[in-house]
Coordinates of C-alpha atoms in Angstrom, one line a residue:
M224 CA 5.2 2.8 -14.4
S225 CA 2.7 0.1 -16.1
F226 CA 2.1 -2.4 -18.7
R227 CA -0.4 -0.2 -20.3
A228 CA 1.5 3.8 -20.1
A229 CA 4.7 2.3 -21.1
A230 CA 3.4 1.0 -24.8
A231 CA 1.1 4.7 -24.6
K232 CA 4.2 5.9 -24.8
Q233 CA 6.6 4.3 -27.3
V234 CA 3.2 4.7 -29.3
R235 CA 3.6 8.1 -28.9
R236 CA 7.0 8.7 -29.5
R237 CA 7.3 6.6 -32.6
A238 CA 5.1 8.8 -34.3
V239 CA 7.6 12.5 -33.7
N240 CA 10.5 9.9 -34.3
P241 CA 9.7 7.6 -37.1
A242 CA 12.9 6.0 -37.1
S243 CA 11.6 4.1 -33.1
P244 CA 11.9 0.6 -33.3
A245 CA 8.2 -0.9 -34.1
T246 CA 8.9 -4.1 -31.4
S247 CA 9.8 -2.1 -28.7
I248 CA 6.3 -1.8 -26.2
P249 CA 7.5 -3.8 -23.4
S250 CA 6.8 -7.6 -23.4
R251 CA 3.7 -8.6 -20.3
Q252 CA 2.2 -12.0 -20.0
F253 CA -0.7 -11.3 -21.3
A254 CA -4.2 -14.0 -20.3
S255 CA -4.4 -15.9 -24.0
P256 CA -1.9 -16.6 -26.5
R257 CA -4.6 -14.6 -29.0
Q258 CA -3.7 -11.9 -26.3
H259 CA 0.2 -11.8 -26.7
S260 CA 0.1 -12.6 -30.2
I261 CA -1.4 -9.0 -31.0
F262 CA 0.9 -7.5 -29.0
T263 CA 4.9 -9.0 -30.1
R264 CA 3.3 -9.1 -33.5
P265 CA 6.0 -6.3 -35.0
R266 CA 3.7 -5.6 -38.4
L267 CA 0.0 -7.3 -39.8
T268 CA 0.8 -11.0 -41.1
P269 CA -0.9 -11.6 -44.8
L270 CA -3.9 -13.0 -42.9
T271 CA -4.7 -9.6 -42.9
N272 CA -6.2 -10.6 -46.4
R273 CA -7.8 -13.6 -46.2
R274 CA -9.5 -12.3 -42.8
A275 CA -10.9 -9.7 -45.5
F276 CA -11.5 -11.8 -48.0
H277 CA -13.4 -14.0 -45.9
Y278 CA -15.4 -11.3 -44.8
S279 CA -16.6 -9.8 -48.5
R280 CA -17.3 -13.6 -49.5
T281 CA -19.4 -14.1 -46.3
F282 CA -21.5 -10.5 -47.4
T283 CA -22.0 -12.4 -50.4
S284 CA -23.0 -15.1 -49.9
H285 CA -25.0 -13.9 -46.9
V286 CA -27.0 -11.3 -49.2
Q287 CA -27.6 -14.3 -52.2
Q288 CA -28.9 -16.3 -49.5
S289 CA -31.5 -13.5 -47.5
G290 CA -32.4 -10.2 -48.4
S291 CA -33.7 -10.2 -45.0
N292 CA -30.3 -10.6 -43.0
L293 CA -29.4 -6.5 -44.6
F294 CA -28.1 -5.3 -40.8
T295 CA -25.7 -8.2 -40.7
A296 CA -24.4 -8.0 -43.9
A297 CA -23.9 -4.0 -43.4
V298 CA -22.2 -5.1 -40.5
V299 CA -19.3 -7.8 -41.7
C300 CA -18.4 -6.3 -44.8
S301 CA -18.1 -2.9 -42.4
I302 CA -15.2 -5.5 -41.1
G303 CA -13.9 -6.1 -44.0
I304 CA -13.6 -2.9 -45.4
G305 CA -12.0 -1.6 -42.5
G306 CA -9.2 -4.6 -42.4
A307 CA -8.8 -3.9 -46.0
L308 CA -7.4 0.2 -45.4
L309 CA -6.1 -1.1 -42.3
L310 CA -3.7 -3.4 -44.2
S311 CA -3.4 -0.5 -46.9
F312 CA -3.0 2.0 -44.5
V313 CA -0.1 -0.2 -42.6
R314 CA 1.6 -0.8 -46.1
G315 CA 2.3 2.4 -46.9
K316 CA 2.8 4.7 -44.9
Q317 CA 1.6 8.8 -46.1
S318 CA 4.2 11.0 -45.4
G319 CA 4.1 14.3 -42.0
E320 CA 0.8 11.6 -40.6
D321 CA 1.9 11.4 -36.7
I322 CA 0.4 8.4 -35.5
T323 CA 0.3 5.2 -37.6
P324 CA -3.2 3.2 -38.5
R325 CA -1.2 0.0 -36.6
D326 CA -0.2 2.5 -33.3
A327 CA -3.3 3.7 -33.2
L328 CA -5.0 0.0 -33.2
L329 CA -2.6 -0.5 -30.9
L330 CA -3.5 3.1 -28.7
E331 CA -7.6 2.2 -28.9
L332 CA -6.2 -1.7 -27.7
L333 CA -4.3 -0.3 -24.8
D334 CA -7.4 1.8 -24.0
S335 CA -10.5 -0.4 -24.2
D336 CA -8.7 -3.7 -23.3
D337 CA -9.9 -4.5 -19.6
E338 CA -7.7 -7.6 -19.6
M339 CA -4.5 -5.1 -20.5
A340 CA -4.8 -3.8 -16.4
P341 CA -1.7 -2.9 -14.6
T342 CA -1.2 -5.9 -12.0
V343 CA -2.3 -3.1 -9.4
P344 CA -4.8 -5.4 -7.0
P345 CA -8.6 -4.2 -6.8
G346 CA -9.4 -1.1 -4.0
R347 CA -6.3 0.3 -4.4
P348 CA -4.7 3.8 -5.6
G349 CA -4.9 4.3 -8.8
T350 CA -8.2 0.6 -9.6
L351 CA -10.4 2.5 -7.7
T352 CA -14.1 2.6 -9.5
P353 CA -16.1 5.1 -9.0
E354 CA -18.4 4.3 -6.3
Q355 CA -14.9 3.8 -4.9
E356 CA -14.0 7.1 -4.9
V357 CA -16.4 8.4 -3.2
K358 CA -16.1 6.2 -0.8
L359 CA -12.6 7.3 -0.9
R360 CA -13.7 11.2 -1.1
E361 CA -15.9 10.8 2.0
L362 CA -13.6 9.2 4.4
W363 CA -11.0 12.1 3.5
A364 CA -13.7 14.6 4.7
L365 CA -14.7 13.0 7.9
T366 CA -11.0 12.7 8.8
L367 CA -10.3 16.1 7.6
K368 CA -12.6 17.3 10.0
V369 CA -11.7 15.4 12.9
F370 CA -7.9 16.7 12.7
G371 CA -9.2 20.5 12.3
V372 CA -7.6 20.9 9.0
Y373 CA -11.0 22.5 7.4
E374 CA -14.4 23.5 8.7
S375 CA -17.9 23.3 7.0
S376 CA -18.5 25.7 4.7
Q377 CA -21.4 26.5 6.8
S378 CA -20.1 28.0 9.8
M379 CA -17.7 29.6 8.3
T380 CA -20.3 32.1 5.8
D381 CA -22.1 32.3 9.1
S382 CA -19.0 34.0 10.8
A383 CA -19.2 36.2 8.2
E384 CA -22.9 36.6 8.5
T385 CA -22.2 37.9 11.7
T386 CA -18.9 40.6 10.8
T387 CA -21.4 42.1 8.1
T388 CA -24.0 43.2 10.3
T389 CA -24.1 47.0 9.5
A390 CA -24.2 46.4 6.3
T391 CA -26.6 48.1 3.8
T392 CA -30.4 46.9 3.2
T393 CA -28.9 46.0 -0.6
S394 CA -25.7 44.6 0.1
E395 CA -27.6 42.1 2.3
A396 CA -29.7 41.4 -0.4
T397 CA -26.9 41.1 -2.9
E398 CA -25.0 38.6 -0.6
S399 CA -28.2 36.1 -0.1
D400 CA -28.7 36.5 -4.2
S401 CA -25.0 34.9 -4.2
K402 CA -25.3 32.6 -0.9
K403 CA -28.6 30.6 -3.3
D404 CA -26.4 30.6 -6.6
K405 CA -23.6 29.4 -4.5
E406 CA -26.1 27.0 -2.5
K407 CA -26.5 25.8 -6.2
K408 CA -24.0 24.6 -7.3
R409 CA -22.3 23.6 -3.9
S410 CA -21.3 19.8 -3.6
R411 CA -22.6 16.9 -1.4
L412 CA -18.9 16.3 -0.4
N413 CA -17.5 20.3 -0.9
V414 CA -18.7 20.4 2.9
F415 CA -14.6 21.6 4.2
K416 CA -12.5 24.7 3.2
R417 CA -9.4 25.1 5.3
K418 CA -9.3 26.3 8.5
D419 CA -8.0 29.5 9.2
K420 CA -4.9 28.6 11.1
N421 CA -5.8 31.6 14.0
E422 CA -9.0 29.8 14.3
K423 CA -9.8 27.2 17.0
G424 CA -12.5 24.7 17.2
T425 CA -15.3 24.4 14.9
T426 CA -18.8 24.7 14.2
D427 CA -20.6 20.8 13.1
T428 CA -23.5 21.5 10.5
D429 CA -25.6 18.8 9.2
S430 CA -24.4 17.9 5.7
T431 CA -24.5 15.2 3.2
T432 CA -22.1 13.3 1.1
A433 CA -22.5 12.2 -2.5
S434 CA -23.0 8.5 -2.1
G435 CA -26.3 10.4 0.3
T436 CA -25.5 9.6 3.5
A437 CA -25.9 11.8 6.2
T438 CA -22.2 13.1 7.5
P439 CA -23.5 13.1 11.3
T440 CA -23.1 16.7 13.0
D441 CA -21.3 15.3 15.4
I442 CA -18.8 12.7 14.7
S443 CA -18.1 11.5 18.3
T444 CA -22.1 9.9 18.4
L445 CA -20.3 7.4 15.2
S446 CA -19.8 3.5 16.3
I447 CA -19.9 -0.1 15.2
A448 CA -21.9 -2.2 16.3
D449 CA -20.9 -4.5 19.3
E450 CA -20.8 -7.8 16.9
D451 CA -18.7 -6.4 14.8
D452 CA -16.2 -5.2 17.6
K453 CA -14.7 -7.3 19.8
H454 CA -11.7 -5.0 20.0
G455 CA -13.5 -3.1 21.6
Q456 CA -13.2 0.4 18.2
T457 CA -15.7 2.3 19.3
K458 CA -14.3 2.6 22.8
D459 CA -10.9 3.9 21.8
F460 CA -12.6 5.9 19.2
K461 CA -14.4 7.9 21.6
T462 CA -11.5 8.4 23.9
A463 CA -9.6 9.8 21.1
L464 CA -12.1 12.0 20.4
A465 CA -12.4 13.0 24.2
N466 CA -8.7 13.0 25.8
S467 CA -6.3 13.8 22.0
S468 CA -6.3 16.4 20.5
P469 CA -6.8 17.1 16.9
A470 CA -3.6 17.8 16.4
D471 CA -2.5 15.2 17.2
L472 CA -4.9 12.5 15.6
R473 CA -3.4 14.3 13.0
R474 CA 0.3 14.5 13.4
A475 CA -0.3 10.0 14.5
F476 CA -2.1 9.1 10.9
W477 CA 1.7 11.1 9.1
A478 CA 3.4 9.6 11.3
M479 CA 1.7 6.4 10.1
V480 CA 1.9 6.6 6.7
K481 CA 5.3 6.7 6.3
H482 CA 6.2 5.8 2.3
D483 CA 2.7 5.0 1.8
H484 CA 1.0 6.9 -0.9
P485 CA -2.0 8.2 2.4
D486 CA -4.3 7.1 -0.3
A487 CA -3.3 3.5 0.3
L488 CA -3.9 4.0 4.2
L489 CA -7.1 5.4 4.2
L490 CA -8.2 2.6 1.5
R491 CA -6.8 -0.7 3.6
F492 CA -9.2 0.9 6.2
L493 CA -11.9 1.1 4.2
R494 CA -11.6 -2.6 2.1
A495 CA -11.0 -3.6 6.2
R496 CA -14.5 -2.9 7.1
K497 CA -16.5 -3.5 3.3
W498 CA -16.3 0.5 2.2
D499 CA -18.6 1.4 5.1
V500 CA -17.5 4.7 5.7
E501 CA -18.2 5.8 9.5
K502 CA -17.0 2.3 10.3
A503 CA -13.7 2.8 8.8
L504 CA -13.1 6.3 9.9
V505 CA -13.6 4.5 13.9
M506 CA -11.7 1.8 13.1
M507 CA -8.6 4.7 11.3
I508 CA -9.3 6.9 14.4
S509 CA -8.9 3.9 17.0
T510 CA -6.2 2.8 15.7
M511 CA -4.2 6.2 15.9
H512 CA -5.2 6.4 19.7
W513 CA -3.8 3.1 19.9
R514 CA -0.2 3.9 17.7
L515 CA -0.1 7.6 20.2
E516 CA -1.6 6.7 23.9
E517 CA -1.2 3.0 24.1
M518 CA 2.2 1.4 21.9
H519 CA 4.0 5.3 21.2
V520 CA 5.1 3.0 18.4
D521 CA 7.0 5.9 16.6
D522 CA 8.0 7.9 19.5
D523 CA 9.3 5.1 21.8
I524 CA 9.3 1.2 20.0
M525 CA 10.9 2.6 16.3
R526 CA 13.2 5.3 17.8
V527 CA 15.2 3.5 20.6
G528 CA 14.9 0.7 18.1
E529 CA 17.8 -2.3 19.3
L530 CA 20.7 -0.1 20.4
G531 CA 18.3 2.2 22.6
A532 CA 17.5 -1.4 24.1
L533 CA 21.2 -2.6 24.9
E534 CA 21.3 0.8 26.6
Q535 CA 18.4 -0.8 28.3
T536 CA 20.3 -2.9 29.8
K537 CA 22.4 -1.1 31.1
S538 CA 19.4 0.9 33.4
S539 CA 19.3 0.7 37.6
D540 CA 15.9 0.4 37.2
P541 CA 14.7 -3.2 37.3
K542 CA 11.9 -2.5 35.3
I543 CA 13.7 -0.4 31.8
K544 CA 16.4 -3.5 32.2
K545 CA 14.1 -6.6 31.9
L546 CA 13.0 -5.1 29.0
G547 CA 15.9 -4.6 26.9
V548 CA 17.3 -7.2 27.7
D549 CA 13.9 -9.9 27.0
F550 CA 13.9 -7.6 24.3
L551 CA 17.3 -8.7 22.5
A552 CA 16.5 -12.2 23.9
Q553 CA 14.2 -12.0 21.4
M554 CA 16.2 -10.9 18.7
R555 CA 19.8 -12.9 19.4
M556 CA 17.6 -15.9 19.0
G557 CA 16.1 -15.3 15.6
K558 CA 12.8 -16.4 17.1
S559 CA 10.8 -14.3 14.1
F560 CA 12.6 -12.1 11.5
L561 CA 12.1 -10.6 7.9
H562 CA 13.6 -12.7 5.5
G563 CA 13.1 -13.0 1.7
T564 CA 9.5 -13.0 -0.9
D565 CA 7.0 -15.9 -1.8
K566 CA 5.6 -16.6 -5.5
E567 CA 3.9 -13.2 -4.9
G568 CA 6.5 -10.6 -4.2
R569 CA 5.0 -10.8 -0.3
P570 CA 8.2 -10.2 2.0
M571 CA 8.3 -12.8 4.4
C572 CA 8.1 -13.0 8.0
V573 CA 9.4 -16.0 9.8
V574 CA 8.4 -17.4 13.4
R575 CA 10.0 -20.2 15.0
V576 CA 7.4 -21.0 18.1
R577 CA 10.0 -23.5 19.7
L578 CA 12.2 -20.6 20.6
H579 CA 9.3 -19.1 22.4
K580 CA 8.5 -20.3 26.0
Q581 CA 6.0 -19.1 28.0
G582 CA 7.0 -16.6 31.0
E583 CA 10.4 -16.4 29.9
Q584 CA 10.6 -12.2 28.3
C585 CA 6.9 -10.3 30.2
E586 CA 4.3 -9.3 28.6
E587 CA 5.0 -5.8 27.5
S588 CA 8.3 -6.8 25.6
L589 CA 6.8 -10.1 23.3
E590 CA 4.4 -6.9 22.3
R591 CA 6.8 -5.0 22.4
F592 CA 8.6 -6.9 19.9
T593 CA 5.6 -8.0 17.7
V594 CA 5.1 -4.5 16.9
Y595 CA 8.3 -3.3 16.6
T596 CA 8.2 -6.8 14.0
I597 CA 5.4 -5.5 12.1
E598 CA 6.4 -2.2 11.8
T599 CA 10.0 -3.0 9.4
A600 CA 8.0 -5.1 7.6
R601 CA 5.6 -2.6 6.5
M602 CA 9.5 -0.2 5.2
F603 CA 9.8 -3.4 3.1
L604 CA 6.3 -2.9 1.1
R605 CA 6.0 -1.0 -2.3
P606 CA 3.0 -1.1 -5.0
P607 CA 1.5 -3.2 -6.3
V608 CA 2.4 -5.3 -2.8
D609 CA 1.4 -4.3 0.5
T610 CA 0.6 -7.5 2.5
A611 CA 3.6 -9.8 3.8
T612 CA 3.3 -13.7 4.6
V613 CA 3.7 -15.5 8.1
V614 CA 5.3 -18.7 8.5
F615 CA 4.3 -19.8 11.7
D616 CA 7.6 -22.6 12.0
M617 CA 5.5 -25.4 14.1
T618 CA 9.3 -27.8 14.0
D619 CA 9.9 -28.9 17.6
F620 CA 6.3 -27.7 19.0
S621 CA 5.4 -28.9 22.4
M622 CA 2.8 -27.5 24.8
A623 CA 5.1 -25.4 26.8
N624 CA 5.7 -23.0 23.7
M625 CA 2.2 -22.6 23.5
D626 CA 0.8 -18.7 24.9
Y627 CA -2.6 -17.8 24.5
A628 CA -1.5 -14.3 25.5
P629 CA 0.3 -12.8 22.7
V630 CA -1.8 -14.7 20.2
K631 CA -4.4 -12.6 21.4
F632 CA -2.7 -9.4 21.6
M633 CA -0.7 -10.9 17.5
I634 CA -4.5 -11.4 15.9
K635 CA -5.4 -7.5 17.0
C636 CA -3.1 -5.6 15.4
F637 CA -3.6 -7.6 12.1
E638 CA -6.9 -7.2 12.5
A639 CA -7.8 -4.0 14.1
N640 CA -4.3 -1.9 13.4
Y641 CA -2.6 -2.9 10.5
P642 CA -5.8 -4.1 8.5
E643 CA -5.6 -6.1 5.1
S644 CA -2.1 -6.4 5.6
L645 CA -1.4 -9.7 5.6
G646 CA -1.2 -11.4 2.5
T647 CA -1.4 -15.5 3.9
V648 CA 0.0 -17.6 6.6
L649 CA 1.4 -20.6 6.1
V650 CA 1.4 -23.1 9.2
Y651 CA 3.9 -24.9 8.7
K652 CA 4.8 -28.9 10.1
A653 CA 2.4 -28.5 12.5
P654 CA 2.4 -31.9 15.1
W655 CA -0.8 -33.0 15.5
V656 CA -1.2 -31.5 19.4
F657 CA -1.9 -28.4 17.4
N658 CA -4.4 -29.4 15.9
A659 CA -7.2 -29.0 19.9
I660 CA -5.3 -25.8 19.5
W661 CA -6.3 -24.7 15.8
S662 CA -9.5 -24.9 17.1
I663 CA -9.8 -22.8 19.7
I664 CA -7.7 -19.8 17.5
R665 CA -9.9 -19.9 14.8
G666 CA -12.6 -19.1 16.9
W667 CA -11.0 -16.1 17.7
L668 CA -10.4 -15.3 14.1
D669 CA -12.6 -13.4 11.6
P670 CA -13.4 -15.0 9.1
V671 CA -11.6 -13.2 6.1
V672 CA -8.1 -13.5 8.3
A673 CA -9.0 -17.6 9.0
G674 CA -9.7 -18.4 5.3
K675 CA -5.7 -16.8 4.7
V676 CA -4.3 -19.9 6.9
H677 CA -2.8 -22.6 5.3
F678 CA -1.5 -25.9 6.9
V679 CA 2.1 -26.9 5.1
K680 CA 3.2 -30.5 5.8
T681 CA 6.9 -30.6 3.7
P682 CA 8.9 -28.5 1.5
A683 CA 7.0 -30.0 -1.3
D684 CA 4.0 -28.3 -0.2
L685 CA 5.4 -24.9 1.2
E686 CA 7.3 -24.8 -3.3
Q687 CA 3.1 -24.2 -3.8
F688 CA 3.7 -20.5 -1.7
V689 CA 7.2 -20.1 -3.2
D690 CA 10.1 -20.8 -4.8
R691 CA 11.8 -23.5 -3.6
Q692 CA 16.1 -22.1 -4.1
Q693 CA 13.9 -19.3 -1.9
I694 CA 13.1 -21.5 0.3
P695 CA 16.6 -21.4 3.9
V696 CA 17.6 -24.9 4.2
E697 CA 15.9 -25.0 7.7
L698 CA 12.5 -24.8 6.0
G699 CA 14.1 -27.7 4.1
G700 CA 14.8 -25.7 0.5
D701 CA 17.5 -24.6 -1.1
E702 CA 18.5 -21.3 -0.1
K703 CA 21.6 -21.7 1.5
W704 CA 21.1 -19.1 4.2
E705 CA 20.8 -18.8 7.8
Y706 CA 19.5 -16.2 10.3
K707 CA 22.8 -14.9 12.5
Y708 CA 22.7 -12.1 14.6
V709 CA 24.5 -8.4 14.3
E710 CA 24.4 -6.6 18.0
P711 CA 24.5 -3.1 16.8
A712 CA 27.2 -0.6 16.8
E713 CA 28.4 2.4 18.6
G714 CA 26.8 5.5 16.5
E715 CA 24.3 3.8 13.6
N716 CA 21.7 6.9 15.2
E717 CA 24.0 9.2 15.0
K718 CA 22.2 10.8 12.5
M719 CA 18.8 10.8 15.8
K720 CA 21.2 13.4 17.7
D721 CA 20.8 16.5 14.4
E722 CA 18.1 17.9 15.9
A723 CA 18.5 20.7 13.1
K724 CA 18.6 18.7 9.7
K725 CA 15.8 16.5 11.4
E726 CA 13.9 19.6 12.1
E727 CA 14.4 21.0 7.8
L728 CA 13.5 17.7 7.0
T729 CA 10.4 17.5 9.3
S730 CA 9.4 21.0 8.4
R731 CA 10.2 19.9 4.5
R732 CA 7.8 17.6 5.0
A733 CA 4.7 19.3 6.5
G734 CA 4.8 21.6 4.2
I735 CA 4.7 18.8 1.7
V736 CA 1.2 17.3 3.7
E737 CA 0.1 20.7 3.6
R738 CA 0.1 20.8 -0.1
Y739 CA -1.5 16.8 -0.4
E740 CA -4.0 18.1 1.8
S741 CA -5.5 20.9 0.1
E742 CA -4.9 19.0 -3.8
V743 CA -7.3 16.3 -1.5
L744 CA -9.6 19.7 -0.9
A745 CA -9.5 20.0 -4.5
W746 CA -9.9 16.7 -5.3
I747 CA -13.6 17.3 -2.9
Q748 CA -14.4 20.5 -4.6
A749 CA -13.9 18.1 -8.2
G750 CA -16.1 15.9 -7.2
E751 CA -18.7 17.8 -6.9
A752 CA -18.7 19.0 -11.0
G753 CA -17.9 15.8 -11.6
E754 CA -15.4 16.5 -13.6
G755 CA -11.2 17.2 -13.2
L756 CA -11.1 14.3 -11.1
E757 CA -8.3 13.0 -13.1
E758 CA -6.1 15.6 -12.9
T759 CA -6.7 16.1 -8.8
R760 CA -5.8 12.3 -9.0
R761 CA -2.2 13.1 -10.8
K762 CA -1.5 15.8 -8.6
R763 CA -2.1 13.5 -5.2
D764 CA -0.6 11.0 -7.0
A765 CA 2.7 12.9 -7.5
I766 CA 2.6 14.8 -4.0
A767 CA 3.0 11.4 -2.8
G768 CA 5.4 10.7 -4.6
D769 CA 7.7 13.9 -2.8
L770 CA 6.2 12.2 0.6
R771 CA 7.7 9.0 0.0
S772 CA 11.4 10.5 -0.6
N773 CA 10.9 12.6 2.1
Y774 CA 10.4 10.5 4.1
W775 CA 13.3 7.9 3.3
D776 CA 15.5 11.4 3.3
L777 CA 14.1 11.6 7.3
D778 CA 14.0 8.2 8.1
P779 CA 17.9 7.9 9.6
Y780 CA 16.5 11.0 11.8
I781 CA 13.8 9.8 13.5
R782 CA 14.0 5.3 13.7
A783 CA 16.7 3.9 14.9
R784 CA 18.6 1.4 12.4
S785 CA 17.7 -2.5 13.1
W786 CA 19.4 -5.6 12.4
Y787 CA 18.3 -5.2 8.5
E788 CA 20.3 -2.5 8.0
R789 CA 23.4 -3.7 9.4
V790 CA 23.0 -6.8 7.4
G791 CA 22.5 -4.7 4.3
T792 CA 18.7 -5.7 3.8
L793 CA 16.9 -2.5 4.4
K794 CA 19.4 -0.2 2.2
E795 CA 19.7 3.5 2.4
G796 CA 17.0 5.1 0.5
G797 CA 15.0 2.3 1.0
Q798 CA 16.0 0.1 -1.4
V799 CA 15.7 -4.0 -0.4
D800 CA 17.8 -6.7 -1.5
F801 CA 16.8 -9.8 0.3
Y802 CA 19.2 -11.8 -2.2
P803 CA 22.5 -10.0 -2.8
K804 CA 24.2 -11.9 -5.4
E805 CA 27.8 -12.9 -4.3
E806 CA 30.6 -11.6 -5.3
K807 CA 33.1 -13.0 -7.3
P808 CA 36.4 -12.4 -7.2
T809 CA 38.4 -10.4 -9.5
P810 CA 40.8 -13.0 -11.3
V811 CA 44.7 -11.8 -10.3
Q812 CA 46.0 -10.7 -13.8
Q813 CA 50.7 -12.6 -14.1
E814 CA 52.5 -10.0 -15.5
T815 CA 54.0 -11.3 -19.0
T816 CA 58.0 -12.4 -18.6
H817 CA 59.9 -13.1 -21.2
E818 CA 60.0 -16.9 -19.7
D819 CA 56.6 -16.9 -20.5
L820 CA 56.2 -15.4 -24.6
D821 CA 59.7 -18.2 -24.7

């Protein structure tokens, strides 16, 4: 709960129970001491009397000096009288009063002070501007059209007309008038209705979004300009529309949502494409194609996991055996791992570059390991933290460790398939030989991503981003922690064999997804009238909470357990514990004897 909501709740609680302490509003870091004093003082001080007197005196002085300044004087007088009245109300609460004047003042400040906004970054659920919310509605409308969930209202109307050709002239005239009335009320965004499950295919029609952007009659014509499409997403987008069914793309999307807020996932693509709805759609659908057809993220990499890789090492197929051996080799050496958080609360991924040798692992295994690490990192993200920090430990780096292919793949992952997931990149102890390499890599990076890269040479430099007690000793910090791989245990994925329970939870999730999609339609329709938006937002947020809870119930049945579960970092229900407290041994109480008493 945000500070604003918590404070408002406490104020209203005191209105019901006046005995509640006035100092129970939660504390918070403020932008200035002045703001802090407003909310931490339990009651108004005598200073209010002096200010009221000062304002009254100022008013008198102004009237005496000039008769042309009456407007200013009136304003100042109002402030003085208001302050005096406020003090009077605060000191003497009337019986039966619902909310005290002090509480009313607090509520007013809570509702009006922009600096009191929650610490959620902009462009996320709960912090959208009206313009950004319109963009999100537009993207949802196009997305659901691609998924085949909704179809054009006009095509449904045309179908209805076809089935009623035998109606009388009078009824036809009545229908025509009714249509005209509906057309006047129809929102620019209200172009989609729920598609009948028995229907196949949809008919595209021209429509206009609330922002004035024309919705294309043929979504397959959308594209990203060549200069902005270095990863070939337009091609993947068209391939996805041509070769993947709408149901498959929809399934890939909701599989990627996992425990996240569905709006938050769409907003990642919108922010990455600077709020261009059509470019965001192309990028998102190409990502679904990549997950579904190229990498098989959910149905292979995350489902097989580490225990599956161990079983692959025993395969008689040389290719499968090689994949398992190479994947586990990287896990066992700790080439990269997730541990700890930076000062912003972002989970950190440490990449020990010295452990990579070009050619030691096959390219496919390197890519699978990279996706596995990124996808696992998503398990540690919780609002308002939705990005991670990557620390490239360049200690003892040499040219034998340099390999451009996996670097290019990693760049594509973050820029094209996991947009807005990278918080900062720390290149630690890079030797001088890396300077020439960096000049090449920088040219491959999007300028926004390149701007997130920081070079740190010493533990003191690293301490600017990570608290020293949370920097492992290996990196020059104080945390006495080191990576030790724990082998997968036989039977740790036993729940994945329980098809009945998996089907039950999957079916339940499908129902929640349908509810969410229905609420999105209601939200789109509310957008046309410009009312009810807050109510639909609250409903979507509540359903998103159901999705999150359902995911963690379903997770053990669809995702193989990882090293992070085995060492207790990622716990049941999605709880995260990077820094477990050491359990102090319980002191043994010795039995008291007669000799002790003597």
